[in-house]
mmCIF file of C-alpha atoms and ligand atoms in Angstrom:
data_model
loop_
_atom_site.group_PDB
_atom_site.id
_atom_site.type_symbol
_atom_site.label_atom_id
_atom_site.label_comp_id
_atom_site.label_asym_id
_atom_site.label_seq_id
_atom_site.Cartn_x
_atom_site.Cartn_y
_atom_site.Cartn_z
ATOM 1 C CA UNK A 1 27.273 43.860 48.493
ATOM 2 C CA UNK A 2 30.461 45.845 49.230
ATOM 3 C CA UNK A 3 32.400 48.904 48.116
ATOM 4 C CA UNK A 4 34.885 47.116 45.885
ATOM 5 C CA UNK A 5 32.212 45.709 43.573
ATOM 6 C CA UNK A 6 32.419 42.009 44.504
ATOM 7 C CA UNK A 7 28.917 40.620 44.949
ATOM 8 C CA UNK A 8 26.893 37.427 45.283
ATOM 9 C CA UNK A 9 25.109 36.722 42.001
ATOM 10 C CA UNK A 10 22.052 34.454 41.566
ATOM 11 C CA UNK A 11 22.750 31.850 38.871
ATOM 12 C CA UNK A 12 20.285 29.075 39.749
ATOM 13 C CA UNK A 13 16.709 28.639 41.040
ATOM 14 C CA UNK A 14 15.016 25.417 42.131
ATOM 15 C CA UNK A 15 11.707 24.505 43.759
ATOM 16 C CA UNK A 16 10.015 21.463 45.201
ATOM 17 C CA UNK A 17 6.680 20.631 46.815
ATOM 18 C CA UNK A 18 5.686 17.130 47.911
ATOM 19 C CA UNK A 19 3.178 15.489 45.528
ATOM 20 C CA UNK A 20 0.333 15.058 48.048
ATOM 21 C CA UNK A 21 -2.256 17.842 47.715
ATOM 22 C CA UNK A 22 -4.603 18.826 50.555
ATOM 23 C CA UNK A 23 -7.588 20.837 49.312
ATOM 24 C CA UNK A 24 -9.827 23.196 51.259
ATOM 25 C CA UNK A 25 -12.712 20.752 50.724
ATOM 26 C CA UNK A 26 -10.697 17.938 52.328
ATOM 27 C CA UNK A 27 -9.872 20.182 55.309
ATOM 28 C CA UNK A 28 -13.537 21.183 55.624
ATOM 29 C CA UNK A 29 -14.377 17.485 55.902
ATOM 30 C CA UNK A 30 -12.160 17.222 59.013
ATOM 31 C CA UNK A 31 -12.421 20.640 60.693
ATOM 32 C CA UNK A 32 -15.041 23.309 61.389
ATOM 33 C CA UNK A 33 -14.107 25.398 58.338
ATOM 34 C CA UNK A 34 -15.147 25.880 54.716
ATOM 35 C CA UNK A 35 -13.592 26.402 51.302
ATOM 36 C CA UNK A 36 -15.403 29.748 51.167
ATOM 37 C CA UNK A 37 -13.902 30.978 54.494
ATOM 38 C CA UNK A 38 -10.372 29.923 53.612
ATOM 39 C CA UNK A 39 -10.470 31.350 50.074
ATOM 40 C CA UNK A 40 -12.046 34.663 51.031
ATOM 41 C CA UNK A 41 -9.883 35.262 54.152
ATOM 42 C CA UNK A 42 -6.535 34.002 52.777
ATOM 43 C CA UNK A 43 -6.699 33.348 49.001
ATOM 44 C CA UNK A 44 -5.610 29.720 49.574
ATOM 45 C CA UNK A 45 -7.314 26.891 47.641
ATOM 46 C CA UNK A 46 -4.939 24.047 48.387
ATOM 47 C CA UNK A 47 -1.507 23.197 49.795
ATOM 48 C CA UNK A 48 0.998 20.327 49.511
ATOM 49 C CA UNK A 49 1.911 18.134 52.482
ATOM 50 C CA UNK A 50 4.623 15.556 53.144
ATOM 51 C CA UNK A 51 3.972 11.825 53.440
ATOM 52 C CA UNK A 52 4.418 10.020 56.783
ATOM 53 C CA UNK A 53 8.135 9.577 57.506
ATOM 54 C CA UNK A 54 9.234 12.436 55.239
ATOM 55 C CA UNK A 55 11.027 15.469 56.702
ATOM 56 C CA UNK A 56 12.186 18.986 55.857
ATOM 57 C CA UNK A 57 15.637 17.759 54.768
ATOM 58 C CA UNK A 58 14.054 15.573 52.063
ATOM 59 C CA UNK A 59 12.340 18.603 50.521
ATOM 60 C CA UNK A 60 15.513 20.685 50.880
ATOM 61 C CA UNK A 61 17.519 18.067 48.960
ATOM 62 C CA UNK A 62 14.988 18.088 46.092
ATOM 63 C CA UNK A 63 14.973 21.896 45.845
ATOM 64 C CA UNK A 64 18.770 22.062 46.205
ATOM 65 C CA UNK A 65 19.251 19.472 43.459
ATOM 66 C CA UNK A 66 17.108 21.588 41.120
ATOM 67 C CA UNK A 67 18.926 24.837 41.954
ATOM 68 C CA UNK A 68 22.271 23.148 41.203
ATOM 69 C CA UNK A 69 20.849 21.877 37.906
ATOM 70 C CA UNK A 70 19.497 25.343 37.050
ATOM 71 C CA UNK A 71 22.956 26.840 37.716
ATOM 72 C CA UNK A 72 24.827 24.016 35.977
ATOM 73 C CA UNK A 73 26.853 23.680 39.197
ATOM 74 C CA UNK A 74 28.142 20.631 41.044
ATOM 75 C CA UNK A 75 29.922 22.246 44.007
ATOM 76 C CA UNK A 76 29.268 24.906 46.667
ATOM 77 C CA UNK A 77 31.476 26.348 49.396
ATOM 78 C CA UNK A 78 28.483 27.058 51.655
ATOM 79 C CA UNK A 79 25.101 25.380 52.156
ATOM 80 C CA UNK A 80 22.534 27.301 54.206
ATOM 81 C CA UNK A 81 19.143 25.839 55.078
ATOM 82 C CA UNK A 82 16.570 28.315 56.370
ATOM 83 C CA UNK A 83 14.029 26.361 58.400
ATOM 84 C CA UNK A 84 12.004 26.411 61.608
ATOM 85 C CA UNK A 85 11.102 22.734 61.286
ATOM 86 C CA UNK A 86 14.544 21.073 61.243
ATOM 87 C CA UNK A 87 14.748 17.284 60.894
ATOM 88 C CA UNK A 88 16.043 17.123 64.504
ATOM 89 C CA UNK A 89 16.549 19.693 67.308
ATOM 90 C CA UNK A 90 20.255 18.801 67.005
ATOM 91 C CA UNK A 91 22.279 18.718 64.775
ATOM 92 C CA UNK A 92 21.345 21.232 62.084
ATOM 93 C CA UNK A 93 19.665 19.952 58.926
ATOM 94 C CA UNK A 94 22.101 21.628 56.488
ATOM 95 C CA UNK A 95 25.143 19.303 56.903
ATOM 96 C CA UNK A 96 22.994 16.260 56.087
ATOM 97 C CA UNK A 97 21.406 18.050 53.111
ATOM 98 C CA UNK A 98 24.873 19.070 51.861
ATOM 99 C CA UNK A 99 26.123 15.499 52.187
ATOM 100 C CA UNK A 100 23.107 14.089 50.324
ATOM 101 C CA UNK A 101 23.697 16.611 47.522
ATOM 102 C CA UNK A 102 27.322 15.494 47.132
ATOM 103 C CA UNK A 103 28.585 18.684 48.813
ATOM 104 C CA UNK A 104 30.309 17.049 51.810
ATOM 105 C CA UNK A 105 32.955 19.389 53.180
ATOM 106 C CA UNK A 106 31.014 22.608 52.505
ATOM 107 C CA UNK A 107 30.337 24.970 55.410
ATOM 108 C CA UNK A 108 26.753 23.995 56.286
ATOM 109 C CA UNK A 109 24.387 25.528 58.833
ATOM 110 C CA UNK A 110 20.722 26.343 59.495
ATOM 111 C CA UNK A 111 19.113 29.723 59.939
ATOM 112 C CA UNK A 112 15.897 30.067 61.954
ATOM 113 C CA UNK A 113 13.972 33.230 61.149
ATOM 114 C CA UNK A 114 10.613 31.562 60.412
ATOM 115 C CA UNK A 115 9.008 33.149 57.331
ATOM 116 C CA UNK A 116 11.885 35.629 56.907
ATOM 117 C CA UNK A 117 14.416 32.783 56.995
ATOM 118 C CA UNK A 118 15.105 32.746 53.286
ATOM 119 C CA UNK A 119 15.977 36.468 53.188
ATOM 120 C CA UNK A 120 18.198 36.126 56.284
ATOM 121 C CA UNK A 121 19.916 33.116 54.674
ATOM 122 C CA UNK A 122 20.434 34.970 51.394
ATOM 123 C CA UNK A 123 21.933 37.923 53.261
ATOM 124 C CA UNK A 124 24.264 35.696 55.278
ATOM 125 C CA UNK A 125 25.480 33.719 52.262
ATOM 126 C CA UNK A 126 25.872 36.909 50.210
ATOM 127 C CA UNK A 127 28.013 38.386 52.995
ATOM 128 C CA UNK A 128 30.274 35.310 53.031
ATOM 129 C CA UNK A 129 30.734 35.635 49.265
ATOM 130 C CA UNK A 130 31.218 39.419 49.273
ATOM 131 C CA UNK A 131 33.856 39.126 52.028
ATOM 132 C CA UNK A 132 35.848 36.668 49.921
ATOM 133 C CA UNK A 133 35.362 33.738 52.324
ATOM 134 C CA UNK A 134 33.307 31.807 49.786
ATOM 135 C CA UNK A 135 33.074 31.632 45.995
ATOM 136 C CA UNK A 136 29.661 29.972 45.881
ATOM 137 C CA UNK A 137 26.673 29.090 48.052
ATOM 138 C CA UNK A 138 23.500 27.060 47.904
ATOM 139 C CA UNK A 139 20.714 28.797 49.865
ATOM 140 C CA UNK A 140 17.650 26.685 50.608
ATOM 141 C CA UNK A 141 14.391 27.642 52.331
ATOM 142 C CA UNK A 142 12.480 24.540 53.477
ATOM 143 C CA UNK A 143 9.721 23.875 55.985
ATOM 144 C CA UNK A 144 7.186 21.208 56.896
ATOM 145 C CA UNK A 145 4.768 23.093 59.122
ATOM 146 C CA UNK A 146 2.234 20.279 58.710
ATOM 147 C CA UNK A 147 4.354 18.506 61.367
ATOM 148 C CA UNK A 148 3.888 21.196 64.067
ATOM 149 C CA UNK A 149 0.223 22.215 63.641
ATOM 150 C CA UNK A 150 -2.333 21.028 66.198
ATOM 151 C CA UNK A 151 -4.524 18.469 64.399
ATOM 152 C CA UNK A 152 -7.770 20.242 65.340
ATOM 153 C CA UNK A 153 -6.635 23.870 64.892
ATOM 154 C CA UNK A 154 -8.562 25.335 61.957
ATOM 155 C CA UNK A 155 -6.811 28.703 62.268
ATOM 156 C CA UNK A 156 -3.386 27.251 61.380
ATOM 157 C CA UNK A 157 -4.320 24.065 59.462
ATOM 158 C CA UNK A 158 -6.016 26.168 56.792
ATOM 159 C CA UNK A 159 -2.967 28.304 56.149
ATOM 160 C CA UNK A 160 0.269 26.333 56.057
ATOM 161 C CA UNK A 161 1.706 23.972 53.450
ATOM 162 C CA UNK A 162 5.022 22.138 53.039
ATOM 163 C CA UNK A 163 7.703 22.912 50.441
ATOM 164 C CA UNK A 164 11.236 23.999 49.618
ATOM 165 C CA UNK A 165 12.930 26.473 47.285
ATOM 166 C CA UNK A 166 16.583 27.240 46.624
ATOM 167 C CA UNK A 167 18.926 29.589 44.819
ATOM 168 C CA UNK A 168 22.543 29.134 43.840
ATOM 169 C CA UNK A 169 24.912 32.083 44.329
ATOM 170 C CA UNK A 170 28.387 32.599 42.916
ATOM 171 C CA UNK A 171 30.901 35.406 43.301
ATOM 172 C CA UNK A 172 30.631 38.066 40.624
ATOM 173 C CA UNK A 173 30.376 41.772 40.035
ATOM 174 C CA UNK A 174 27.849 44.119 41.634
ATOM 175 C CA UNK A 175 27.138 45.462 38.138
ATOM 176 C CA UNK A 176 25.886 42.191 36.623
ATOM 177 C CA UNK A 177 22.272 40.953 36.526
ATOM 178 C CA UNK A 178 21.492 38.712 39.491
ATOM 179 C CA UNK A 179 23.807 40.598 41.900
ATOM 180 C CA UNK A 180 22.173 40.927 45.338
ATOM 181 C CA UNK A 181 21.972 44.500 46.633
ATOM 182 C CA UNK A 182 20.048 46.711 48.997
ATOM 183 C CA UNK A 183 19.778 44.106 51.781
ATOM 184 C CA UNK A 184 17.539 45.201 54.673
ATOM 185 C CA UNK A 185 16.938 42.986 57.766
ATOM 186 C CA UNK A 186 15.152 43.719 61.048
ATOM 187 C CA UNK A 187 13.504 42.241 64.145
ATOM 188 C CA UNK A 188 11.333 43.018 67.173
ATOM 189 C CA UNK A 189 11.760 40.361 69.877
ATOM 190 C CA UNK A 190 9.305 42.111 72.188
ATOM 191 C CA UNK A 191 6.527 40.596 69.987
ATOM 192 C CA UNK A 192 7.973 37.057 70.012
ATOM 193 C CA UNK A 193 4.799 35.645 71.562
ATOM 194 C CA UNK A 194 2.699 36.470 68.471
ATOM 195 C CA UNK A 195 4.175 33.508 66.559
ATOM 196 C CA UNK A 196 5.607 30.612 68.584
ATOM 197 C CA UNK A 197 5.931 26.987 69.609
ATOM 198 C CA UNK A 198 6.051 27.356 73.380
ATOM 199 C CA UNK A 199 7.543 23.982 74.383
ATOM 200 C CA UNK A 200 10.466 21.853 73.226
ATOM 201 C CA UNK A 201 13.279 24.344 73.790
ATOM 202 C CA UNK A 202 15.592 24.951 76.755
ATOM 203 C CA UNK A 203 13.129 27.343 78.460
ATOM 204 C CA UNK A 204 10.553 24.603 78.877
ATOM 205 C CA UNK A 205 12.982 21.679 79.283
ATOM 206 C CA UNK A 206 14.910 23.380 82.077
ATOM 207 C CA UNK A 207 11.751 23.363 84.219
ATOM 208 C CA UNK A 208 12.103 19.571 84.444
ATOM 209 C CA UNK A 209 8.370 19.297 83.861
ATOM 210 C CA UNK A 210 6.754 17.567 80.892
ATOM 211 C CA UNK A 211 5.364 19.880 78.219
ATOM 212 C CA UNK A 212 1.644 20.529 78.020
ATOM 213 C CA UNK A 213 0.494 18.980 74.714
ATOM 214 C CA UNK A 214 -0.973 22.286 73.475
ATOM 215 C CA UNK A 215 2.401 23.979 73.990
ATOM 216 C CA UNK A 216 4.130 21.587 71.590
ATOM 217 C CA UNK A 217 2.181 23.009 68.636
ATOM 218 C CA UNK A 218 2.575 26.186 66.599
ATOM 219 C CA UNK A 219 0.386 29.169 67.504
ATOM 220 C CA UNK A 220 -0.098 32.515 65.788
ATOM 221 C CA UNK A 221 -2.089 35.595 66.834
ATOM 222 C CA UNK A 222 -3.293 36.086 63.263
ATOM 223 C CA UNK A 223 -4.974 39.466 63.497
ATOM 224 C CA UNK A 224 -2.116 41.160 65.415
ATOM 225 C CA UNK A 225 0.420 39.641 63.036
ATOM 226 C CA UNK A 226 -1.519 40.846 59.983
ATOM 227 C CA UNK A 227 -1.011 44.549 60.654
ATOM 228 C CA UNK A 228 2.626 44.039 61.685
ATOM 229 C CA UNK A 229 3.269 42.085 58.481
ATOM 230 C CA UNK A 230 1.826 44.801 56.260
ATOM 231 C CA UNK A 231 3.606 47.665 58.024
ATOM 232 C CA UNK A 232 7.032 46.024 58.245
ATOM 233 C CA UNK A 233 7.078 44.488 54.758
ATOM 234 C CA UNK A 234 5.985 47.775 53.195
ATOM 235 C CA UNK A 235 8.722 49.686 55.056
ATOM 236 C CA UNK A 236 11.337 47.027 54.265
ATOM 237 C CA UNK A 237 10.565 46.995 50.523
ATOM 238 C CA UNK A 238 10.856 50.799 50.421
ATOM 239 C CA UNK A 239 14.199 50.683 52.325
ATOM 240 C CA UNK A 240 15.620 48.010 50.045
ATOM 241 C CA UNK A 241 14.621 49.868 46.880
ATOM 242 C CA UNK A 242 16.271 53.018 48.259
ATOM 243 C CA UNK A 243 19.452 51.102 49.221
ATOM 244 C CA UNK A 244 19.553 49.669 45.681
ATOM 245 C CA UNK A 245 19.340 53.195 44.285
ATOM 246 C CA UNK A 246 15.806 52.757 42.867
ATOM 247 C CA UNK A 247 12.609 54.731 43.332
ATOM 248 C CA UNK A 248 9.889 52.440 44.686
ATOM 249 C CA UNK A 249 7.762 52.987 41.555
ATOM 250 C CA UNK A 250 10.632 51.651 39.418
ATOM 251 C CA UNK A 251 10.438 48.200 41.046
ATOM 252 C CA UNK A 252 8.945 45.835 38.420
ATOM 253 C CA UNK A 253 8.132 42.886 40.683
ATOM 254 C CA UNK A 254 7.862 42.480 44.465
ATOM 255 C CA UNK A 255 8.013 38.797 45.394
ATOM 256 C CA UNK A 256 6.803 38.676 48.977
ATOM 257 C CA UNK A 257 6.401 35.923 51.515
ATOM 258 C CA UNK A 258 3.012 34.357 50.712
ATOM 259 C CA UNK A 259 1.225 34.631 54.078
ATOM 260 C CA UNK A 260 -2.165 35.863 52.908
ATOM 261 C CA UNK A 261 -3.444 37.270 49.585
ATOM 262 C CA UNK A 262 -4.963 40.179 51.525
ATOM 263 C CA UNK A 263 -1.536 41.048 52.990
ATOM 264 C CA UNK A 264 -0.035 41.240 49.479
ATOM 265 C CA UNK A 265 -2.851 43.573 48.407
ATOM 266 C CA UNK A 266 -2.424 45.735 51.513
ATOM 267 C CA UNK A 267 1.364 46.065 51.017
ATOM 268 C CA UNK A 268 0.800 47.009 47.349
ATOM 269 C CA UNK A 269 -1.671 49.628 48.481
ATOM 270 C CA UNK A 270 0.641 50.985 51.184
ATOM 271 C CA UNK A 271 3.653 51.415 48.891
ATOM 272 C CA UNK A 272 1.455 52.621 46.031
ATOM 273 C CA UNK A 273 2.367 49.967 43.458
ATOM 274 C CA UNK A 274 -0.131 48.113 41.233
ATOM 275 C CA UNK A 275 -1.193 44.734 42.666
ATOM 276 C CA UNK A 276 -0.108 42.965 39.446
ATOM 277 C CA UNK A 277 3.534 43.653 40.339
ATOM 278 C CA UNK A 278 3.153 41.210 43.269
ATOM 279 C CA UNK A 279 3.354 37.639 41.879
ATOM 280 C CA UNK A 280 1.438 35.113 43.966
ATOM 281 C CA UNK A 281 1.052 31.347 44.142
ATOM 282 C CA UNK A 282 -0.578 31.243 47.581
ATOM 283 C CA UNK A 283 -3.762 29.774 46.085
ATOM 284 C CA UNK A 284 -1.820 26.607 45.142
ATOM 285 C CA UNK A 285 0.705 26.182 47.975
ATOM 286 C CA UNK A 286 -0.513 28.190 51.004
ATOM 287 C CA UNK A 287 2.039 29.640 53.417
ATOM 288 C CA UNK A 288 5.184 27.499 53.073
ATOM 289 C CA UNK A 289 7.199 29.560 55.598
ATOM 290 C CA UNK A 290 10.939 29.680 54.640
ATOM 291 C CA UNK A 291 10.170 28.097 51.255
ATOM 292 C CA UNK A 292 7.563 30.688 50.371
ATOM 293 C CA UNK A 293 9.672 33.349 48.596
ATOM 294 C CA UNK A 294 11.755 31.036 46.351
ATOM 295 C CA UNK A 295 8.643 28.957 45.538
ATOM 296 C CA UNK A 296 6.735 32.094 44.504
ATOM 297 C CA UNK A 297 9.753 33.287 42.535
ATOM 298 C CA UNK A 298 10.116 29.951 40.720
ATOM 299 C CA UNK A 299 6.415 29.879 39.816
ATOM 300 C CA UNK A 300 6.528 33.494 38.599
ATOM 301 C CA UNK A 301 9.633 32.791 36.467
ATOM 302 C CA UNK A 302 8.074 29.649 35.002
ATOM 303 C CA UNK A 303 4.928 31.645 34.135
ATOM 304 C CA UNK A 304 6.995 34.422 32.505
ATOM 305 C CA UNK A 305 5.772 36.952 35.047
ATOM 306 C CA UNK A 306 9.301 37.555 36.418
ATOM 307 C CA UNK A 307 11.608 38.125 33.437
ATOM 308 C CA UNK A 308 15.324 38.806 32.899
ATOM 309 C CA UNK A 309 16.154 42.505 33.273
ATOM 310 C CA UNK A 310 13.293 43.318 35.652
ATOM 311 C CA UNK A 311 14.010 45.109 38.926
ATOM 312 C CA UNK A 312 12.892 42.664 41.598
ATOM 313 C CA UNK A 313 12.580 42.951 45.388
ATOM 314 C CA UNK A 314 12.213 39.796 47.510
ATOM 315 C CA UNK A 315 10.628 40.428 50.912
ATOM 316 C CA UNK A 316 9.607 38.447 53.986
ATOM 317 C CA UNK A 317 8.003 38.765 57.401
ATOM 318 C CA UNK A 318 7.593 36.215 60.163
ATOM 319 C CA UNK A 319 8.043 34.990 63.697
ATOM 320 C CA UNK A 320 10.574 36.661 65.938
ATOM 321 C CA UNK A 321 9.205 39.031 64.841
ATOM 322 C CA UNK A 322 11.548 39.335 61.872
ATOM 323 C CA UNK A 323 11.423 40.989 58.467
ATOM 324 C CA UNK A 324 13.718 41.693 55.557
ATOM 325 C CA UNK A 325 14.142 42.208 51.861
ATOM 326 C CA UNK A 326 16.777 42.226 49.154
ATOM 327 C CA UNK A 327 16.912 43.612 45.595
ATOM 328 C CA UNK A 328 18.318 42.333 42.328
ATOM 329 C CA UNK A 329 17.955 42.759 38.593
ATOM 330 C CA UNK A 330 16.528 39.398 37.562
ATOM 331 C CA UNK A 331 19.141 37.372 35.606
ATOM 332 C CA UNK A 332 18.546 34.986 32.696
ATOM 333 C CA UNK A 333 18.185 31.923 34.919
ATOM 334 C CA UNK A 334 15.791 28.995 34.347
ATOM 335 C CA UNK A 335 13.560 27.932 37.251
ATOM 336 C CA UNK A 336 13.680 24.158 37.727
ATOM 337 C CA UNK A 337 10.624 22.888 39.605
ATOM 338 C CA UNK A 338 8.739 19.652 40.129
ATOM 339 C CA UNK A 339 6.575 18.325 37.269
ATOM 340 C CA UNK A 340 3.516 18.167 39.512
ATOM 341 C CA UNK A 341 3.549 21.909 40.490
ATOM 342 C CA UNK A 342 2.123 24.450 40.274
ATOM 343 C CA UNK A 343 -0.597 23.351 37.877
ATOM 344 C CA UNK A 344 -1.716 20.046 39.411
HETATM 345 N N1 ACO B 401 -12.368 28.527 59.182
HETATM 346 C C1 ACO B 401 -13.405 29.175 59.738
HETATM 347 N N2 ACO B 401 -13.289 30.105 60.685
HETATM 348 C C2 ACO B 401 -12.047 30.413 61.094
HETATM 349 C C3 ACO B 401 -10.896 29.798 60.548
HETATM 350 C C4 ACO B 401 -11.113 28.822 59.561
HETATM 351 N N3 ACO B 401 -10.075 28.166 58.961
HETATM 352 N N4 ACO B 401 -9.793 30.327 61.134
HETATM 353 C C5 ACO B 401 -10.225 31.235 62.023
HETATM 354 N N5 ACO B 401 -11.596 31.285 61.995
HETATM 355 C C6 ACO B 401 -12.487 32.130 62.807
HETATM 356 C C7 ACO B 401 -11.872 32.474 64.129
HETATM 357 O O1 ACO B 401 -12.076 31.444 65.063
HETATM 358 C C8 ACO B 401 -12.626 33.734 64.482
HETATM 359 O O2 ACO B 401 -13.872 33.367 64.994
HETATM 360 P P1 ACO B 401 -14.534 34.233 66.205
HETATM 361 O O3 ACO B 401 -14.683 35.611 65.646
HETATM 362 O O4 ACO B 401 -15.790 33.501 66.446
HETATM 363 O O5 ACO B 401 -13.520 34.157 67.301
HETATM 364 C C9 ACO B 401 -12.852 34.393 63.125
HETATM 365 O O6 ACO B 401 -12.666 33.360 62.140
HETATM 366 C C10 ACO B 401 -11.901 35.521 62.828
HETATM 367 O O7 ACO B 401 -10.560 35.093 63.178
HETATM 368 P P2 ACO B 401 -9.294 35.965 62.860
HETATM 369 O O8 ACO B 401 -8.072 35.246 63.314
HETATM 370 O O9 ACO B 401 -9.522 37.348 63.375
HETATM 371 O O10 ACO B 401 -9.394 35.939 61.262
HETATM 372 P P3 ACO B 401 -8.616 36.809 60.224
HETATM 373 O O11 ACO B 401 -9.554 37.379 59.258
HETATM 374 O O12 ACO B 401 -7.644 37.735 60.879
HETATM 375 O O13 ACO B 401 -7.773 35.713 59.423
HETATM 376 C C11 ACO B 401 -5.519 34.874 59.352
HETATM 377 C C12 ACO B 401 -6.848 34.879 60.093
HETATM 378 C C13 ACO B 401 -5.766 34.275 57.987
HETATM 379 C C14 ACO B 401 -4.521 34.025 60.127
HETATM 380 C C15 ACO B 401 -5.003 36.325 59.201
HETATM 381 O O14 ACO B 401 -5.102 36.981 60.437
HETATM 382 C C16 ACO B 401 -3.566 36.398 58.719
HETATM 383 O O15 ACO B 401 -3.264 36.090 57.584
HETATM 384 N N6 ACO B 401 -2.652 36.884 59.592
HETATM 385 C C17 ACO B 401 -1.263 37.128 59.222
HETATM 386 C C18 ACO B 401 -0.461 35.867 59.097
HETATM 387 C C19 ACO B 401 1.005 36.200 58.854
HETATM 388 O O16 ACO B 401 1.351 37.129 58.142
HETATM 389 N N7 ACO B 401 1.912 35.467 59.493
HETATM 390 C C20 ACO B 401 3.318 35.809 59.413
HETATM 391 C C21 ACO B 401 4.084 34.799 58.762
HETATM 392 S S1 ACO B 401 3.727 33.200 59.354
HETATM 393 C C22 ACO B 401 5.134 32.681 60.219
HETATM 394 O O17 ACO B 401 6.032 33.409 60.505
HETATM 395 C C23 ACO B 401 5.168 31.264 60.542
#
């Protein structure tokens, strides 16, 4: 990450989804939708959802525990939780997650960049390691969007699922496998209204008026977001490959935020790479927001589709609008996931 060759190196990967599965058929029994519509428009067949009383922090702890196990680590100087569905508006979720993982005393904070959150969190933690502030970091992406979707909204209910994924980083050399490089991050706040929860923040609370119920739920202008997602992720992947010193065609795997199977195909088309270089688990988990990239990565590693030595780019796009990507040569690291995913 810097000129003197010190870098953040991935040495652990963990994933977790709650055991409860919600199929398209079950959704079609409650909403005006169908398995056929959801599968053909998004590629999603099912998603996992939390049980009543569960929260994002619970999923983050499970994923974090597995990343620590994968790395063979029991300490971390920094714990970052990327989430847009924190356990509480205040305080951040990360200090509690760190404490529950036995990492009390670590610097712990949340990052909110919606579906790009995991890449922003990786970049932030990598910077803390590269600068010498930290020797190690646990970076977790976790979200429970099932808690902020309007019960009757077929356009969002069909898409989102709950989950968490995590990587462990330690200080190392920029030359070793697993070293993060070629970080590219961006935003366009002028399009913030395309993906939002209107109420619940200081802008609404300062009016002194109660929130309209509809404004307390998540909304997304799907069609407008689609084209932005394709354009910005394609450009970001190209930039990251260039920053890493690679030609785009030399990238072996592009693990993108799983928003829609058609978006993955369109990005592949736009950057002229074969679609089979884009691992996907969206059919089994849906869009899991900040958890999406590490969950897809863990599934692809477990399936042997992402292998040690491959040139990999991780890329995301989401509310803000925000986007970003980062490159690494995949290290020899085992993915530790839940027994009930992804095959159940
Ligand atoms: N079942 C049946 N019909 C539906 C459903 C559903 N689940 N959802 C929407 N429809 C209907 C709409 O009401 C609309 O009907 P109308 O024409 O009568 O008005 C019609 O289908 C078409 O709706 P669109 O929204 O235009 O459908 P589209 O093909 O664009 O698919 C989708 C919607 C899946 C959301 C797509 O636009 C998409 O994937 N967008 C990008 C999402 C994304 O990348 N988000 C960024 C990350 S997410 C984040 O940051 C939190």
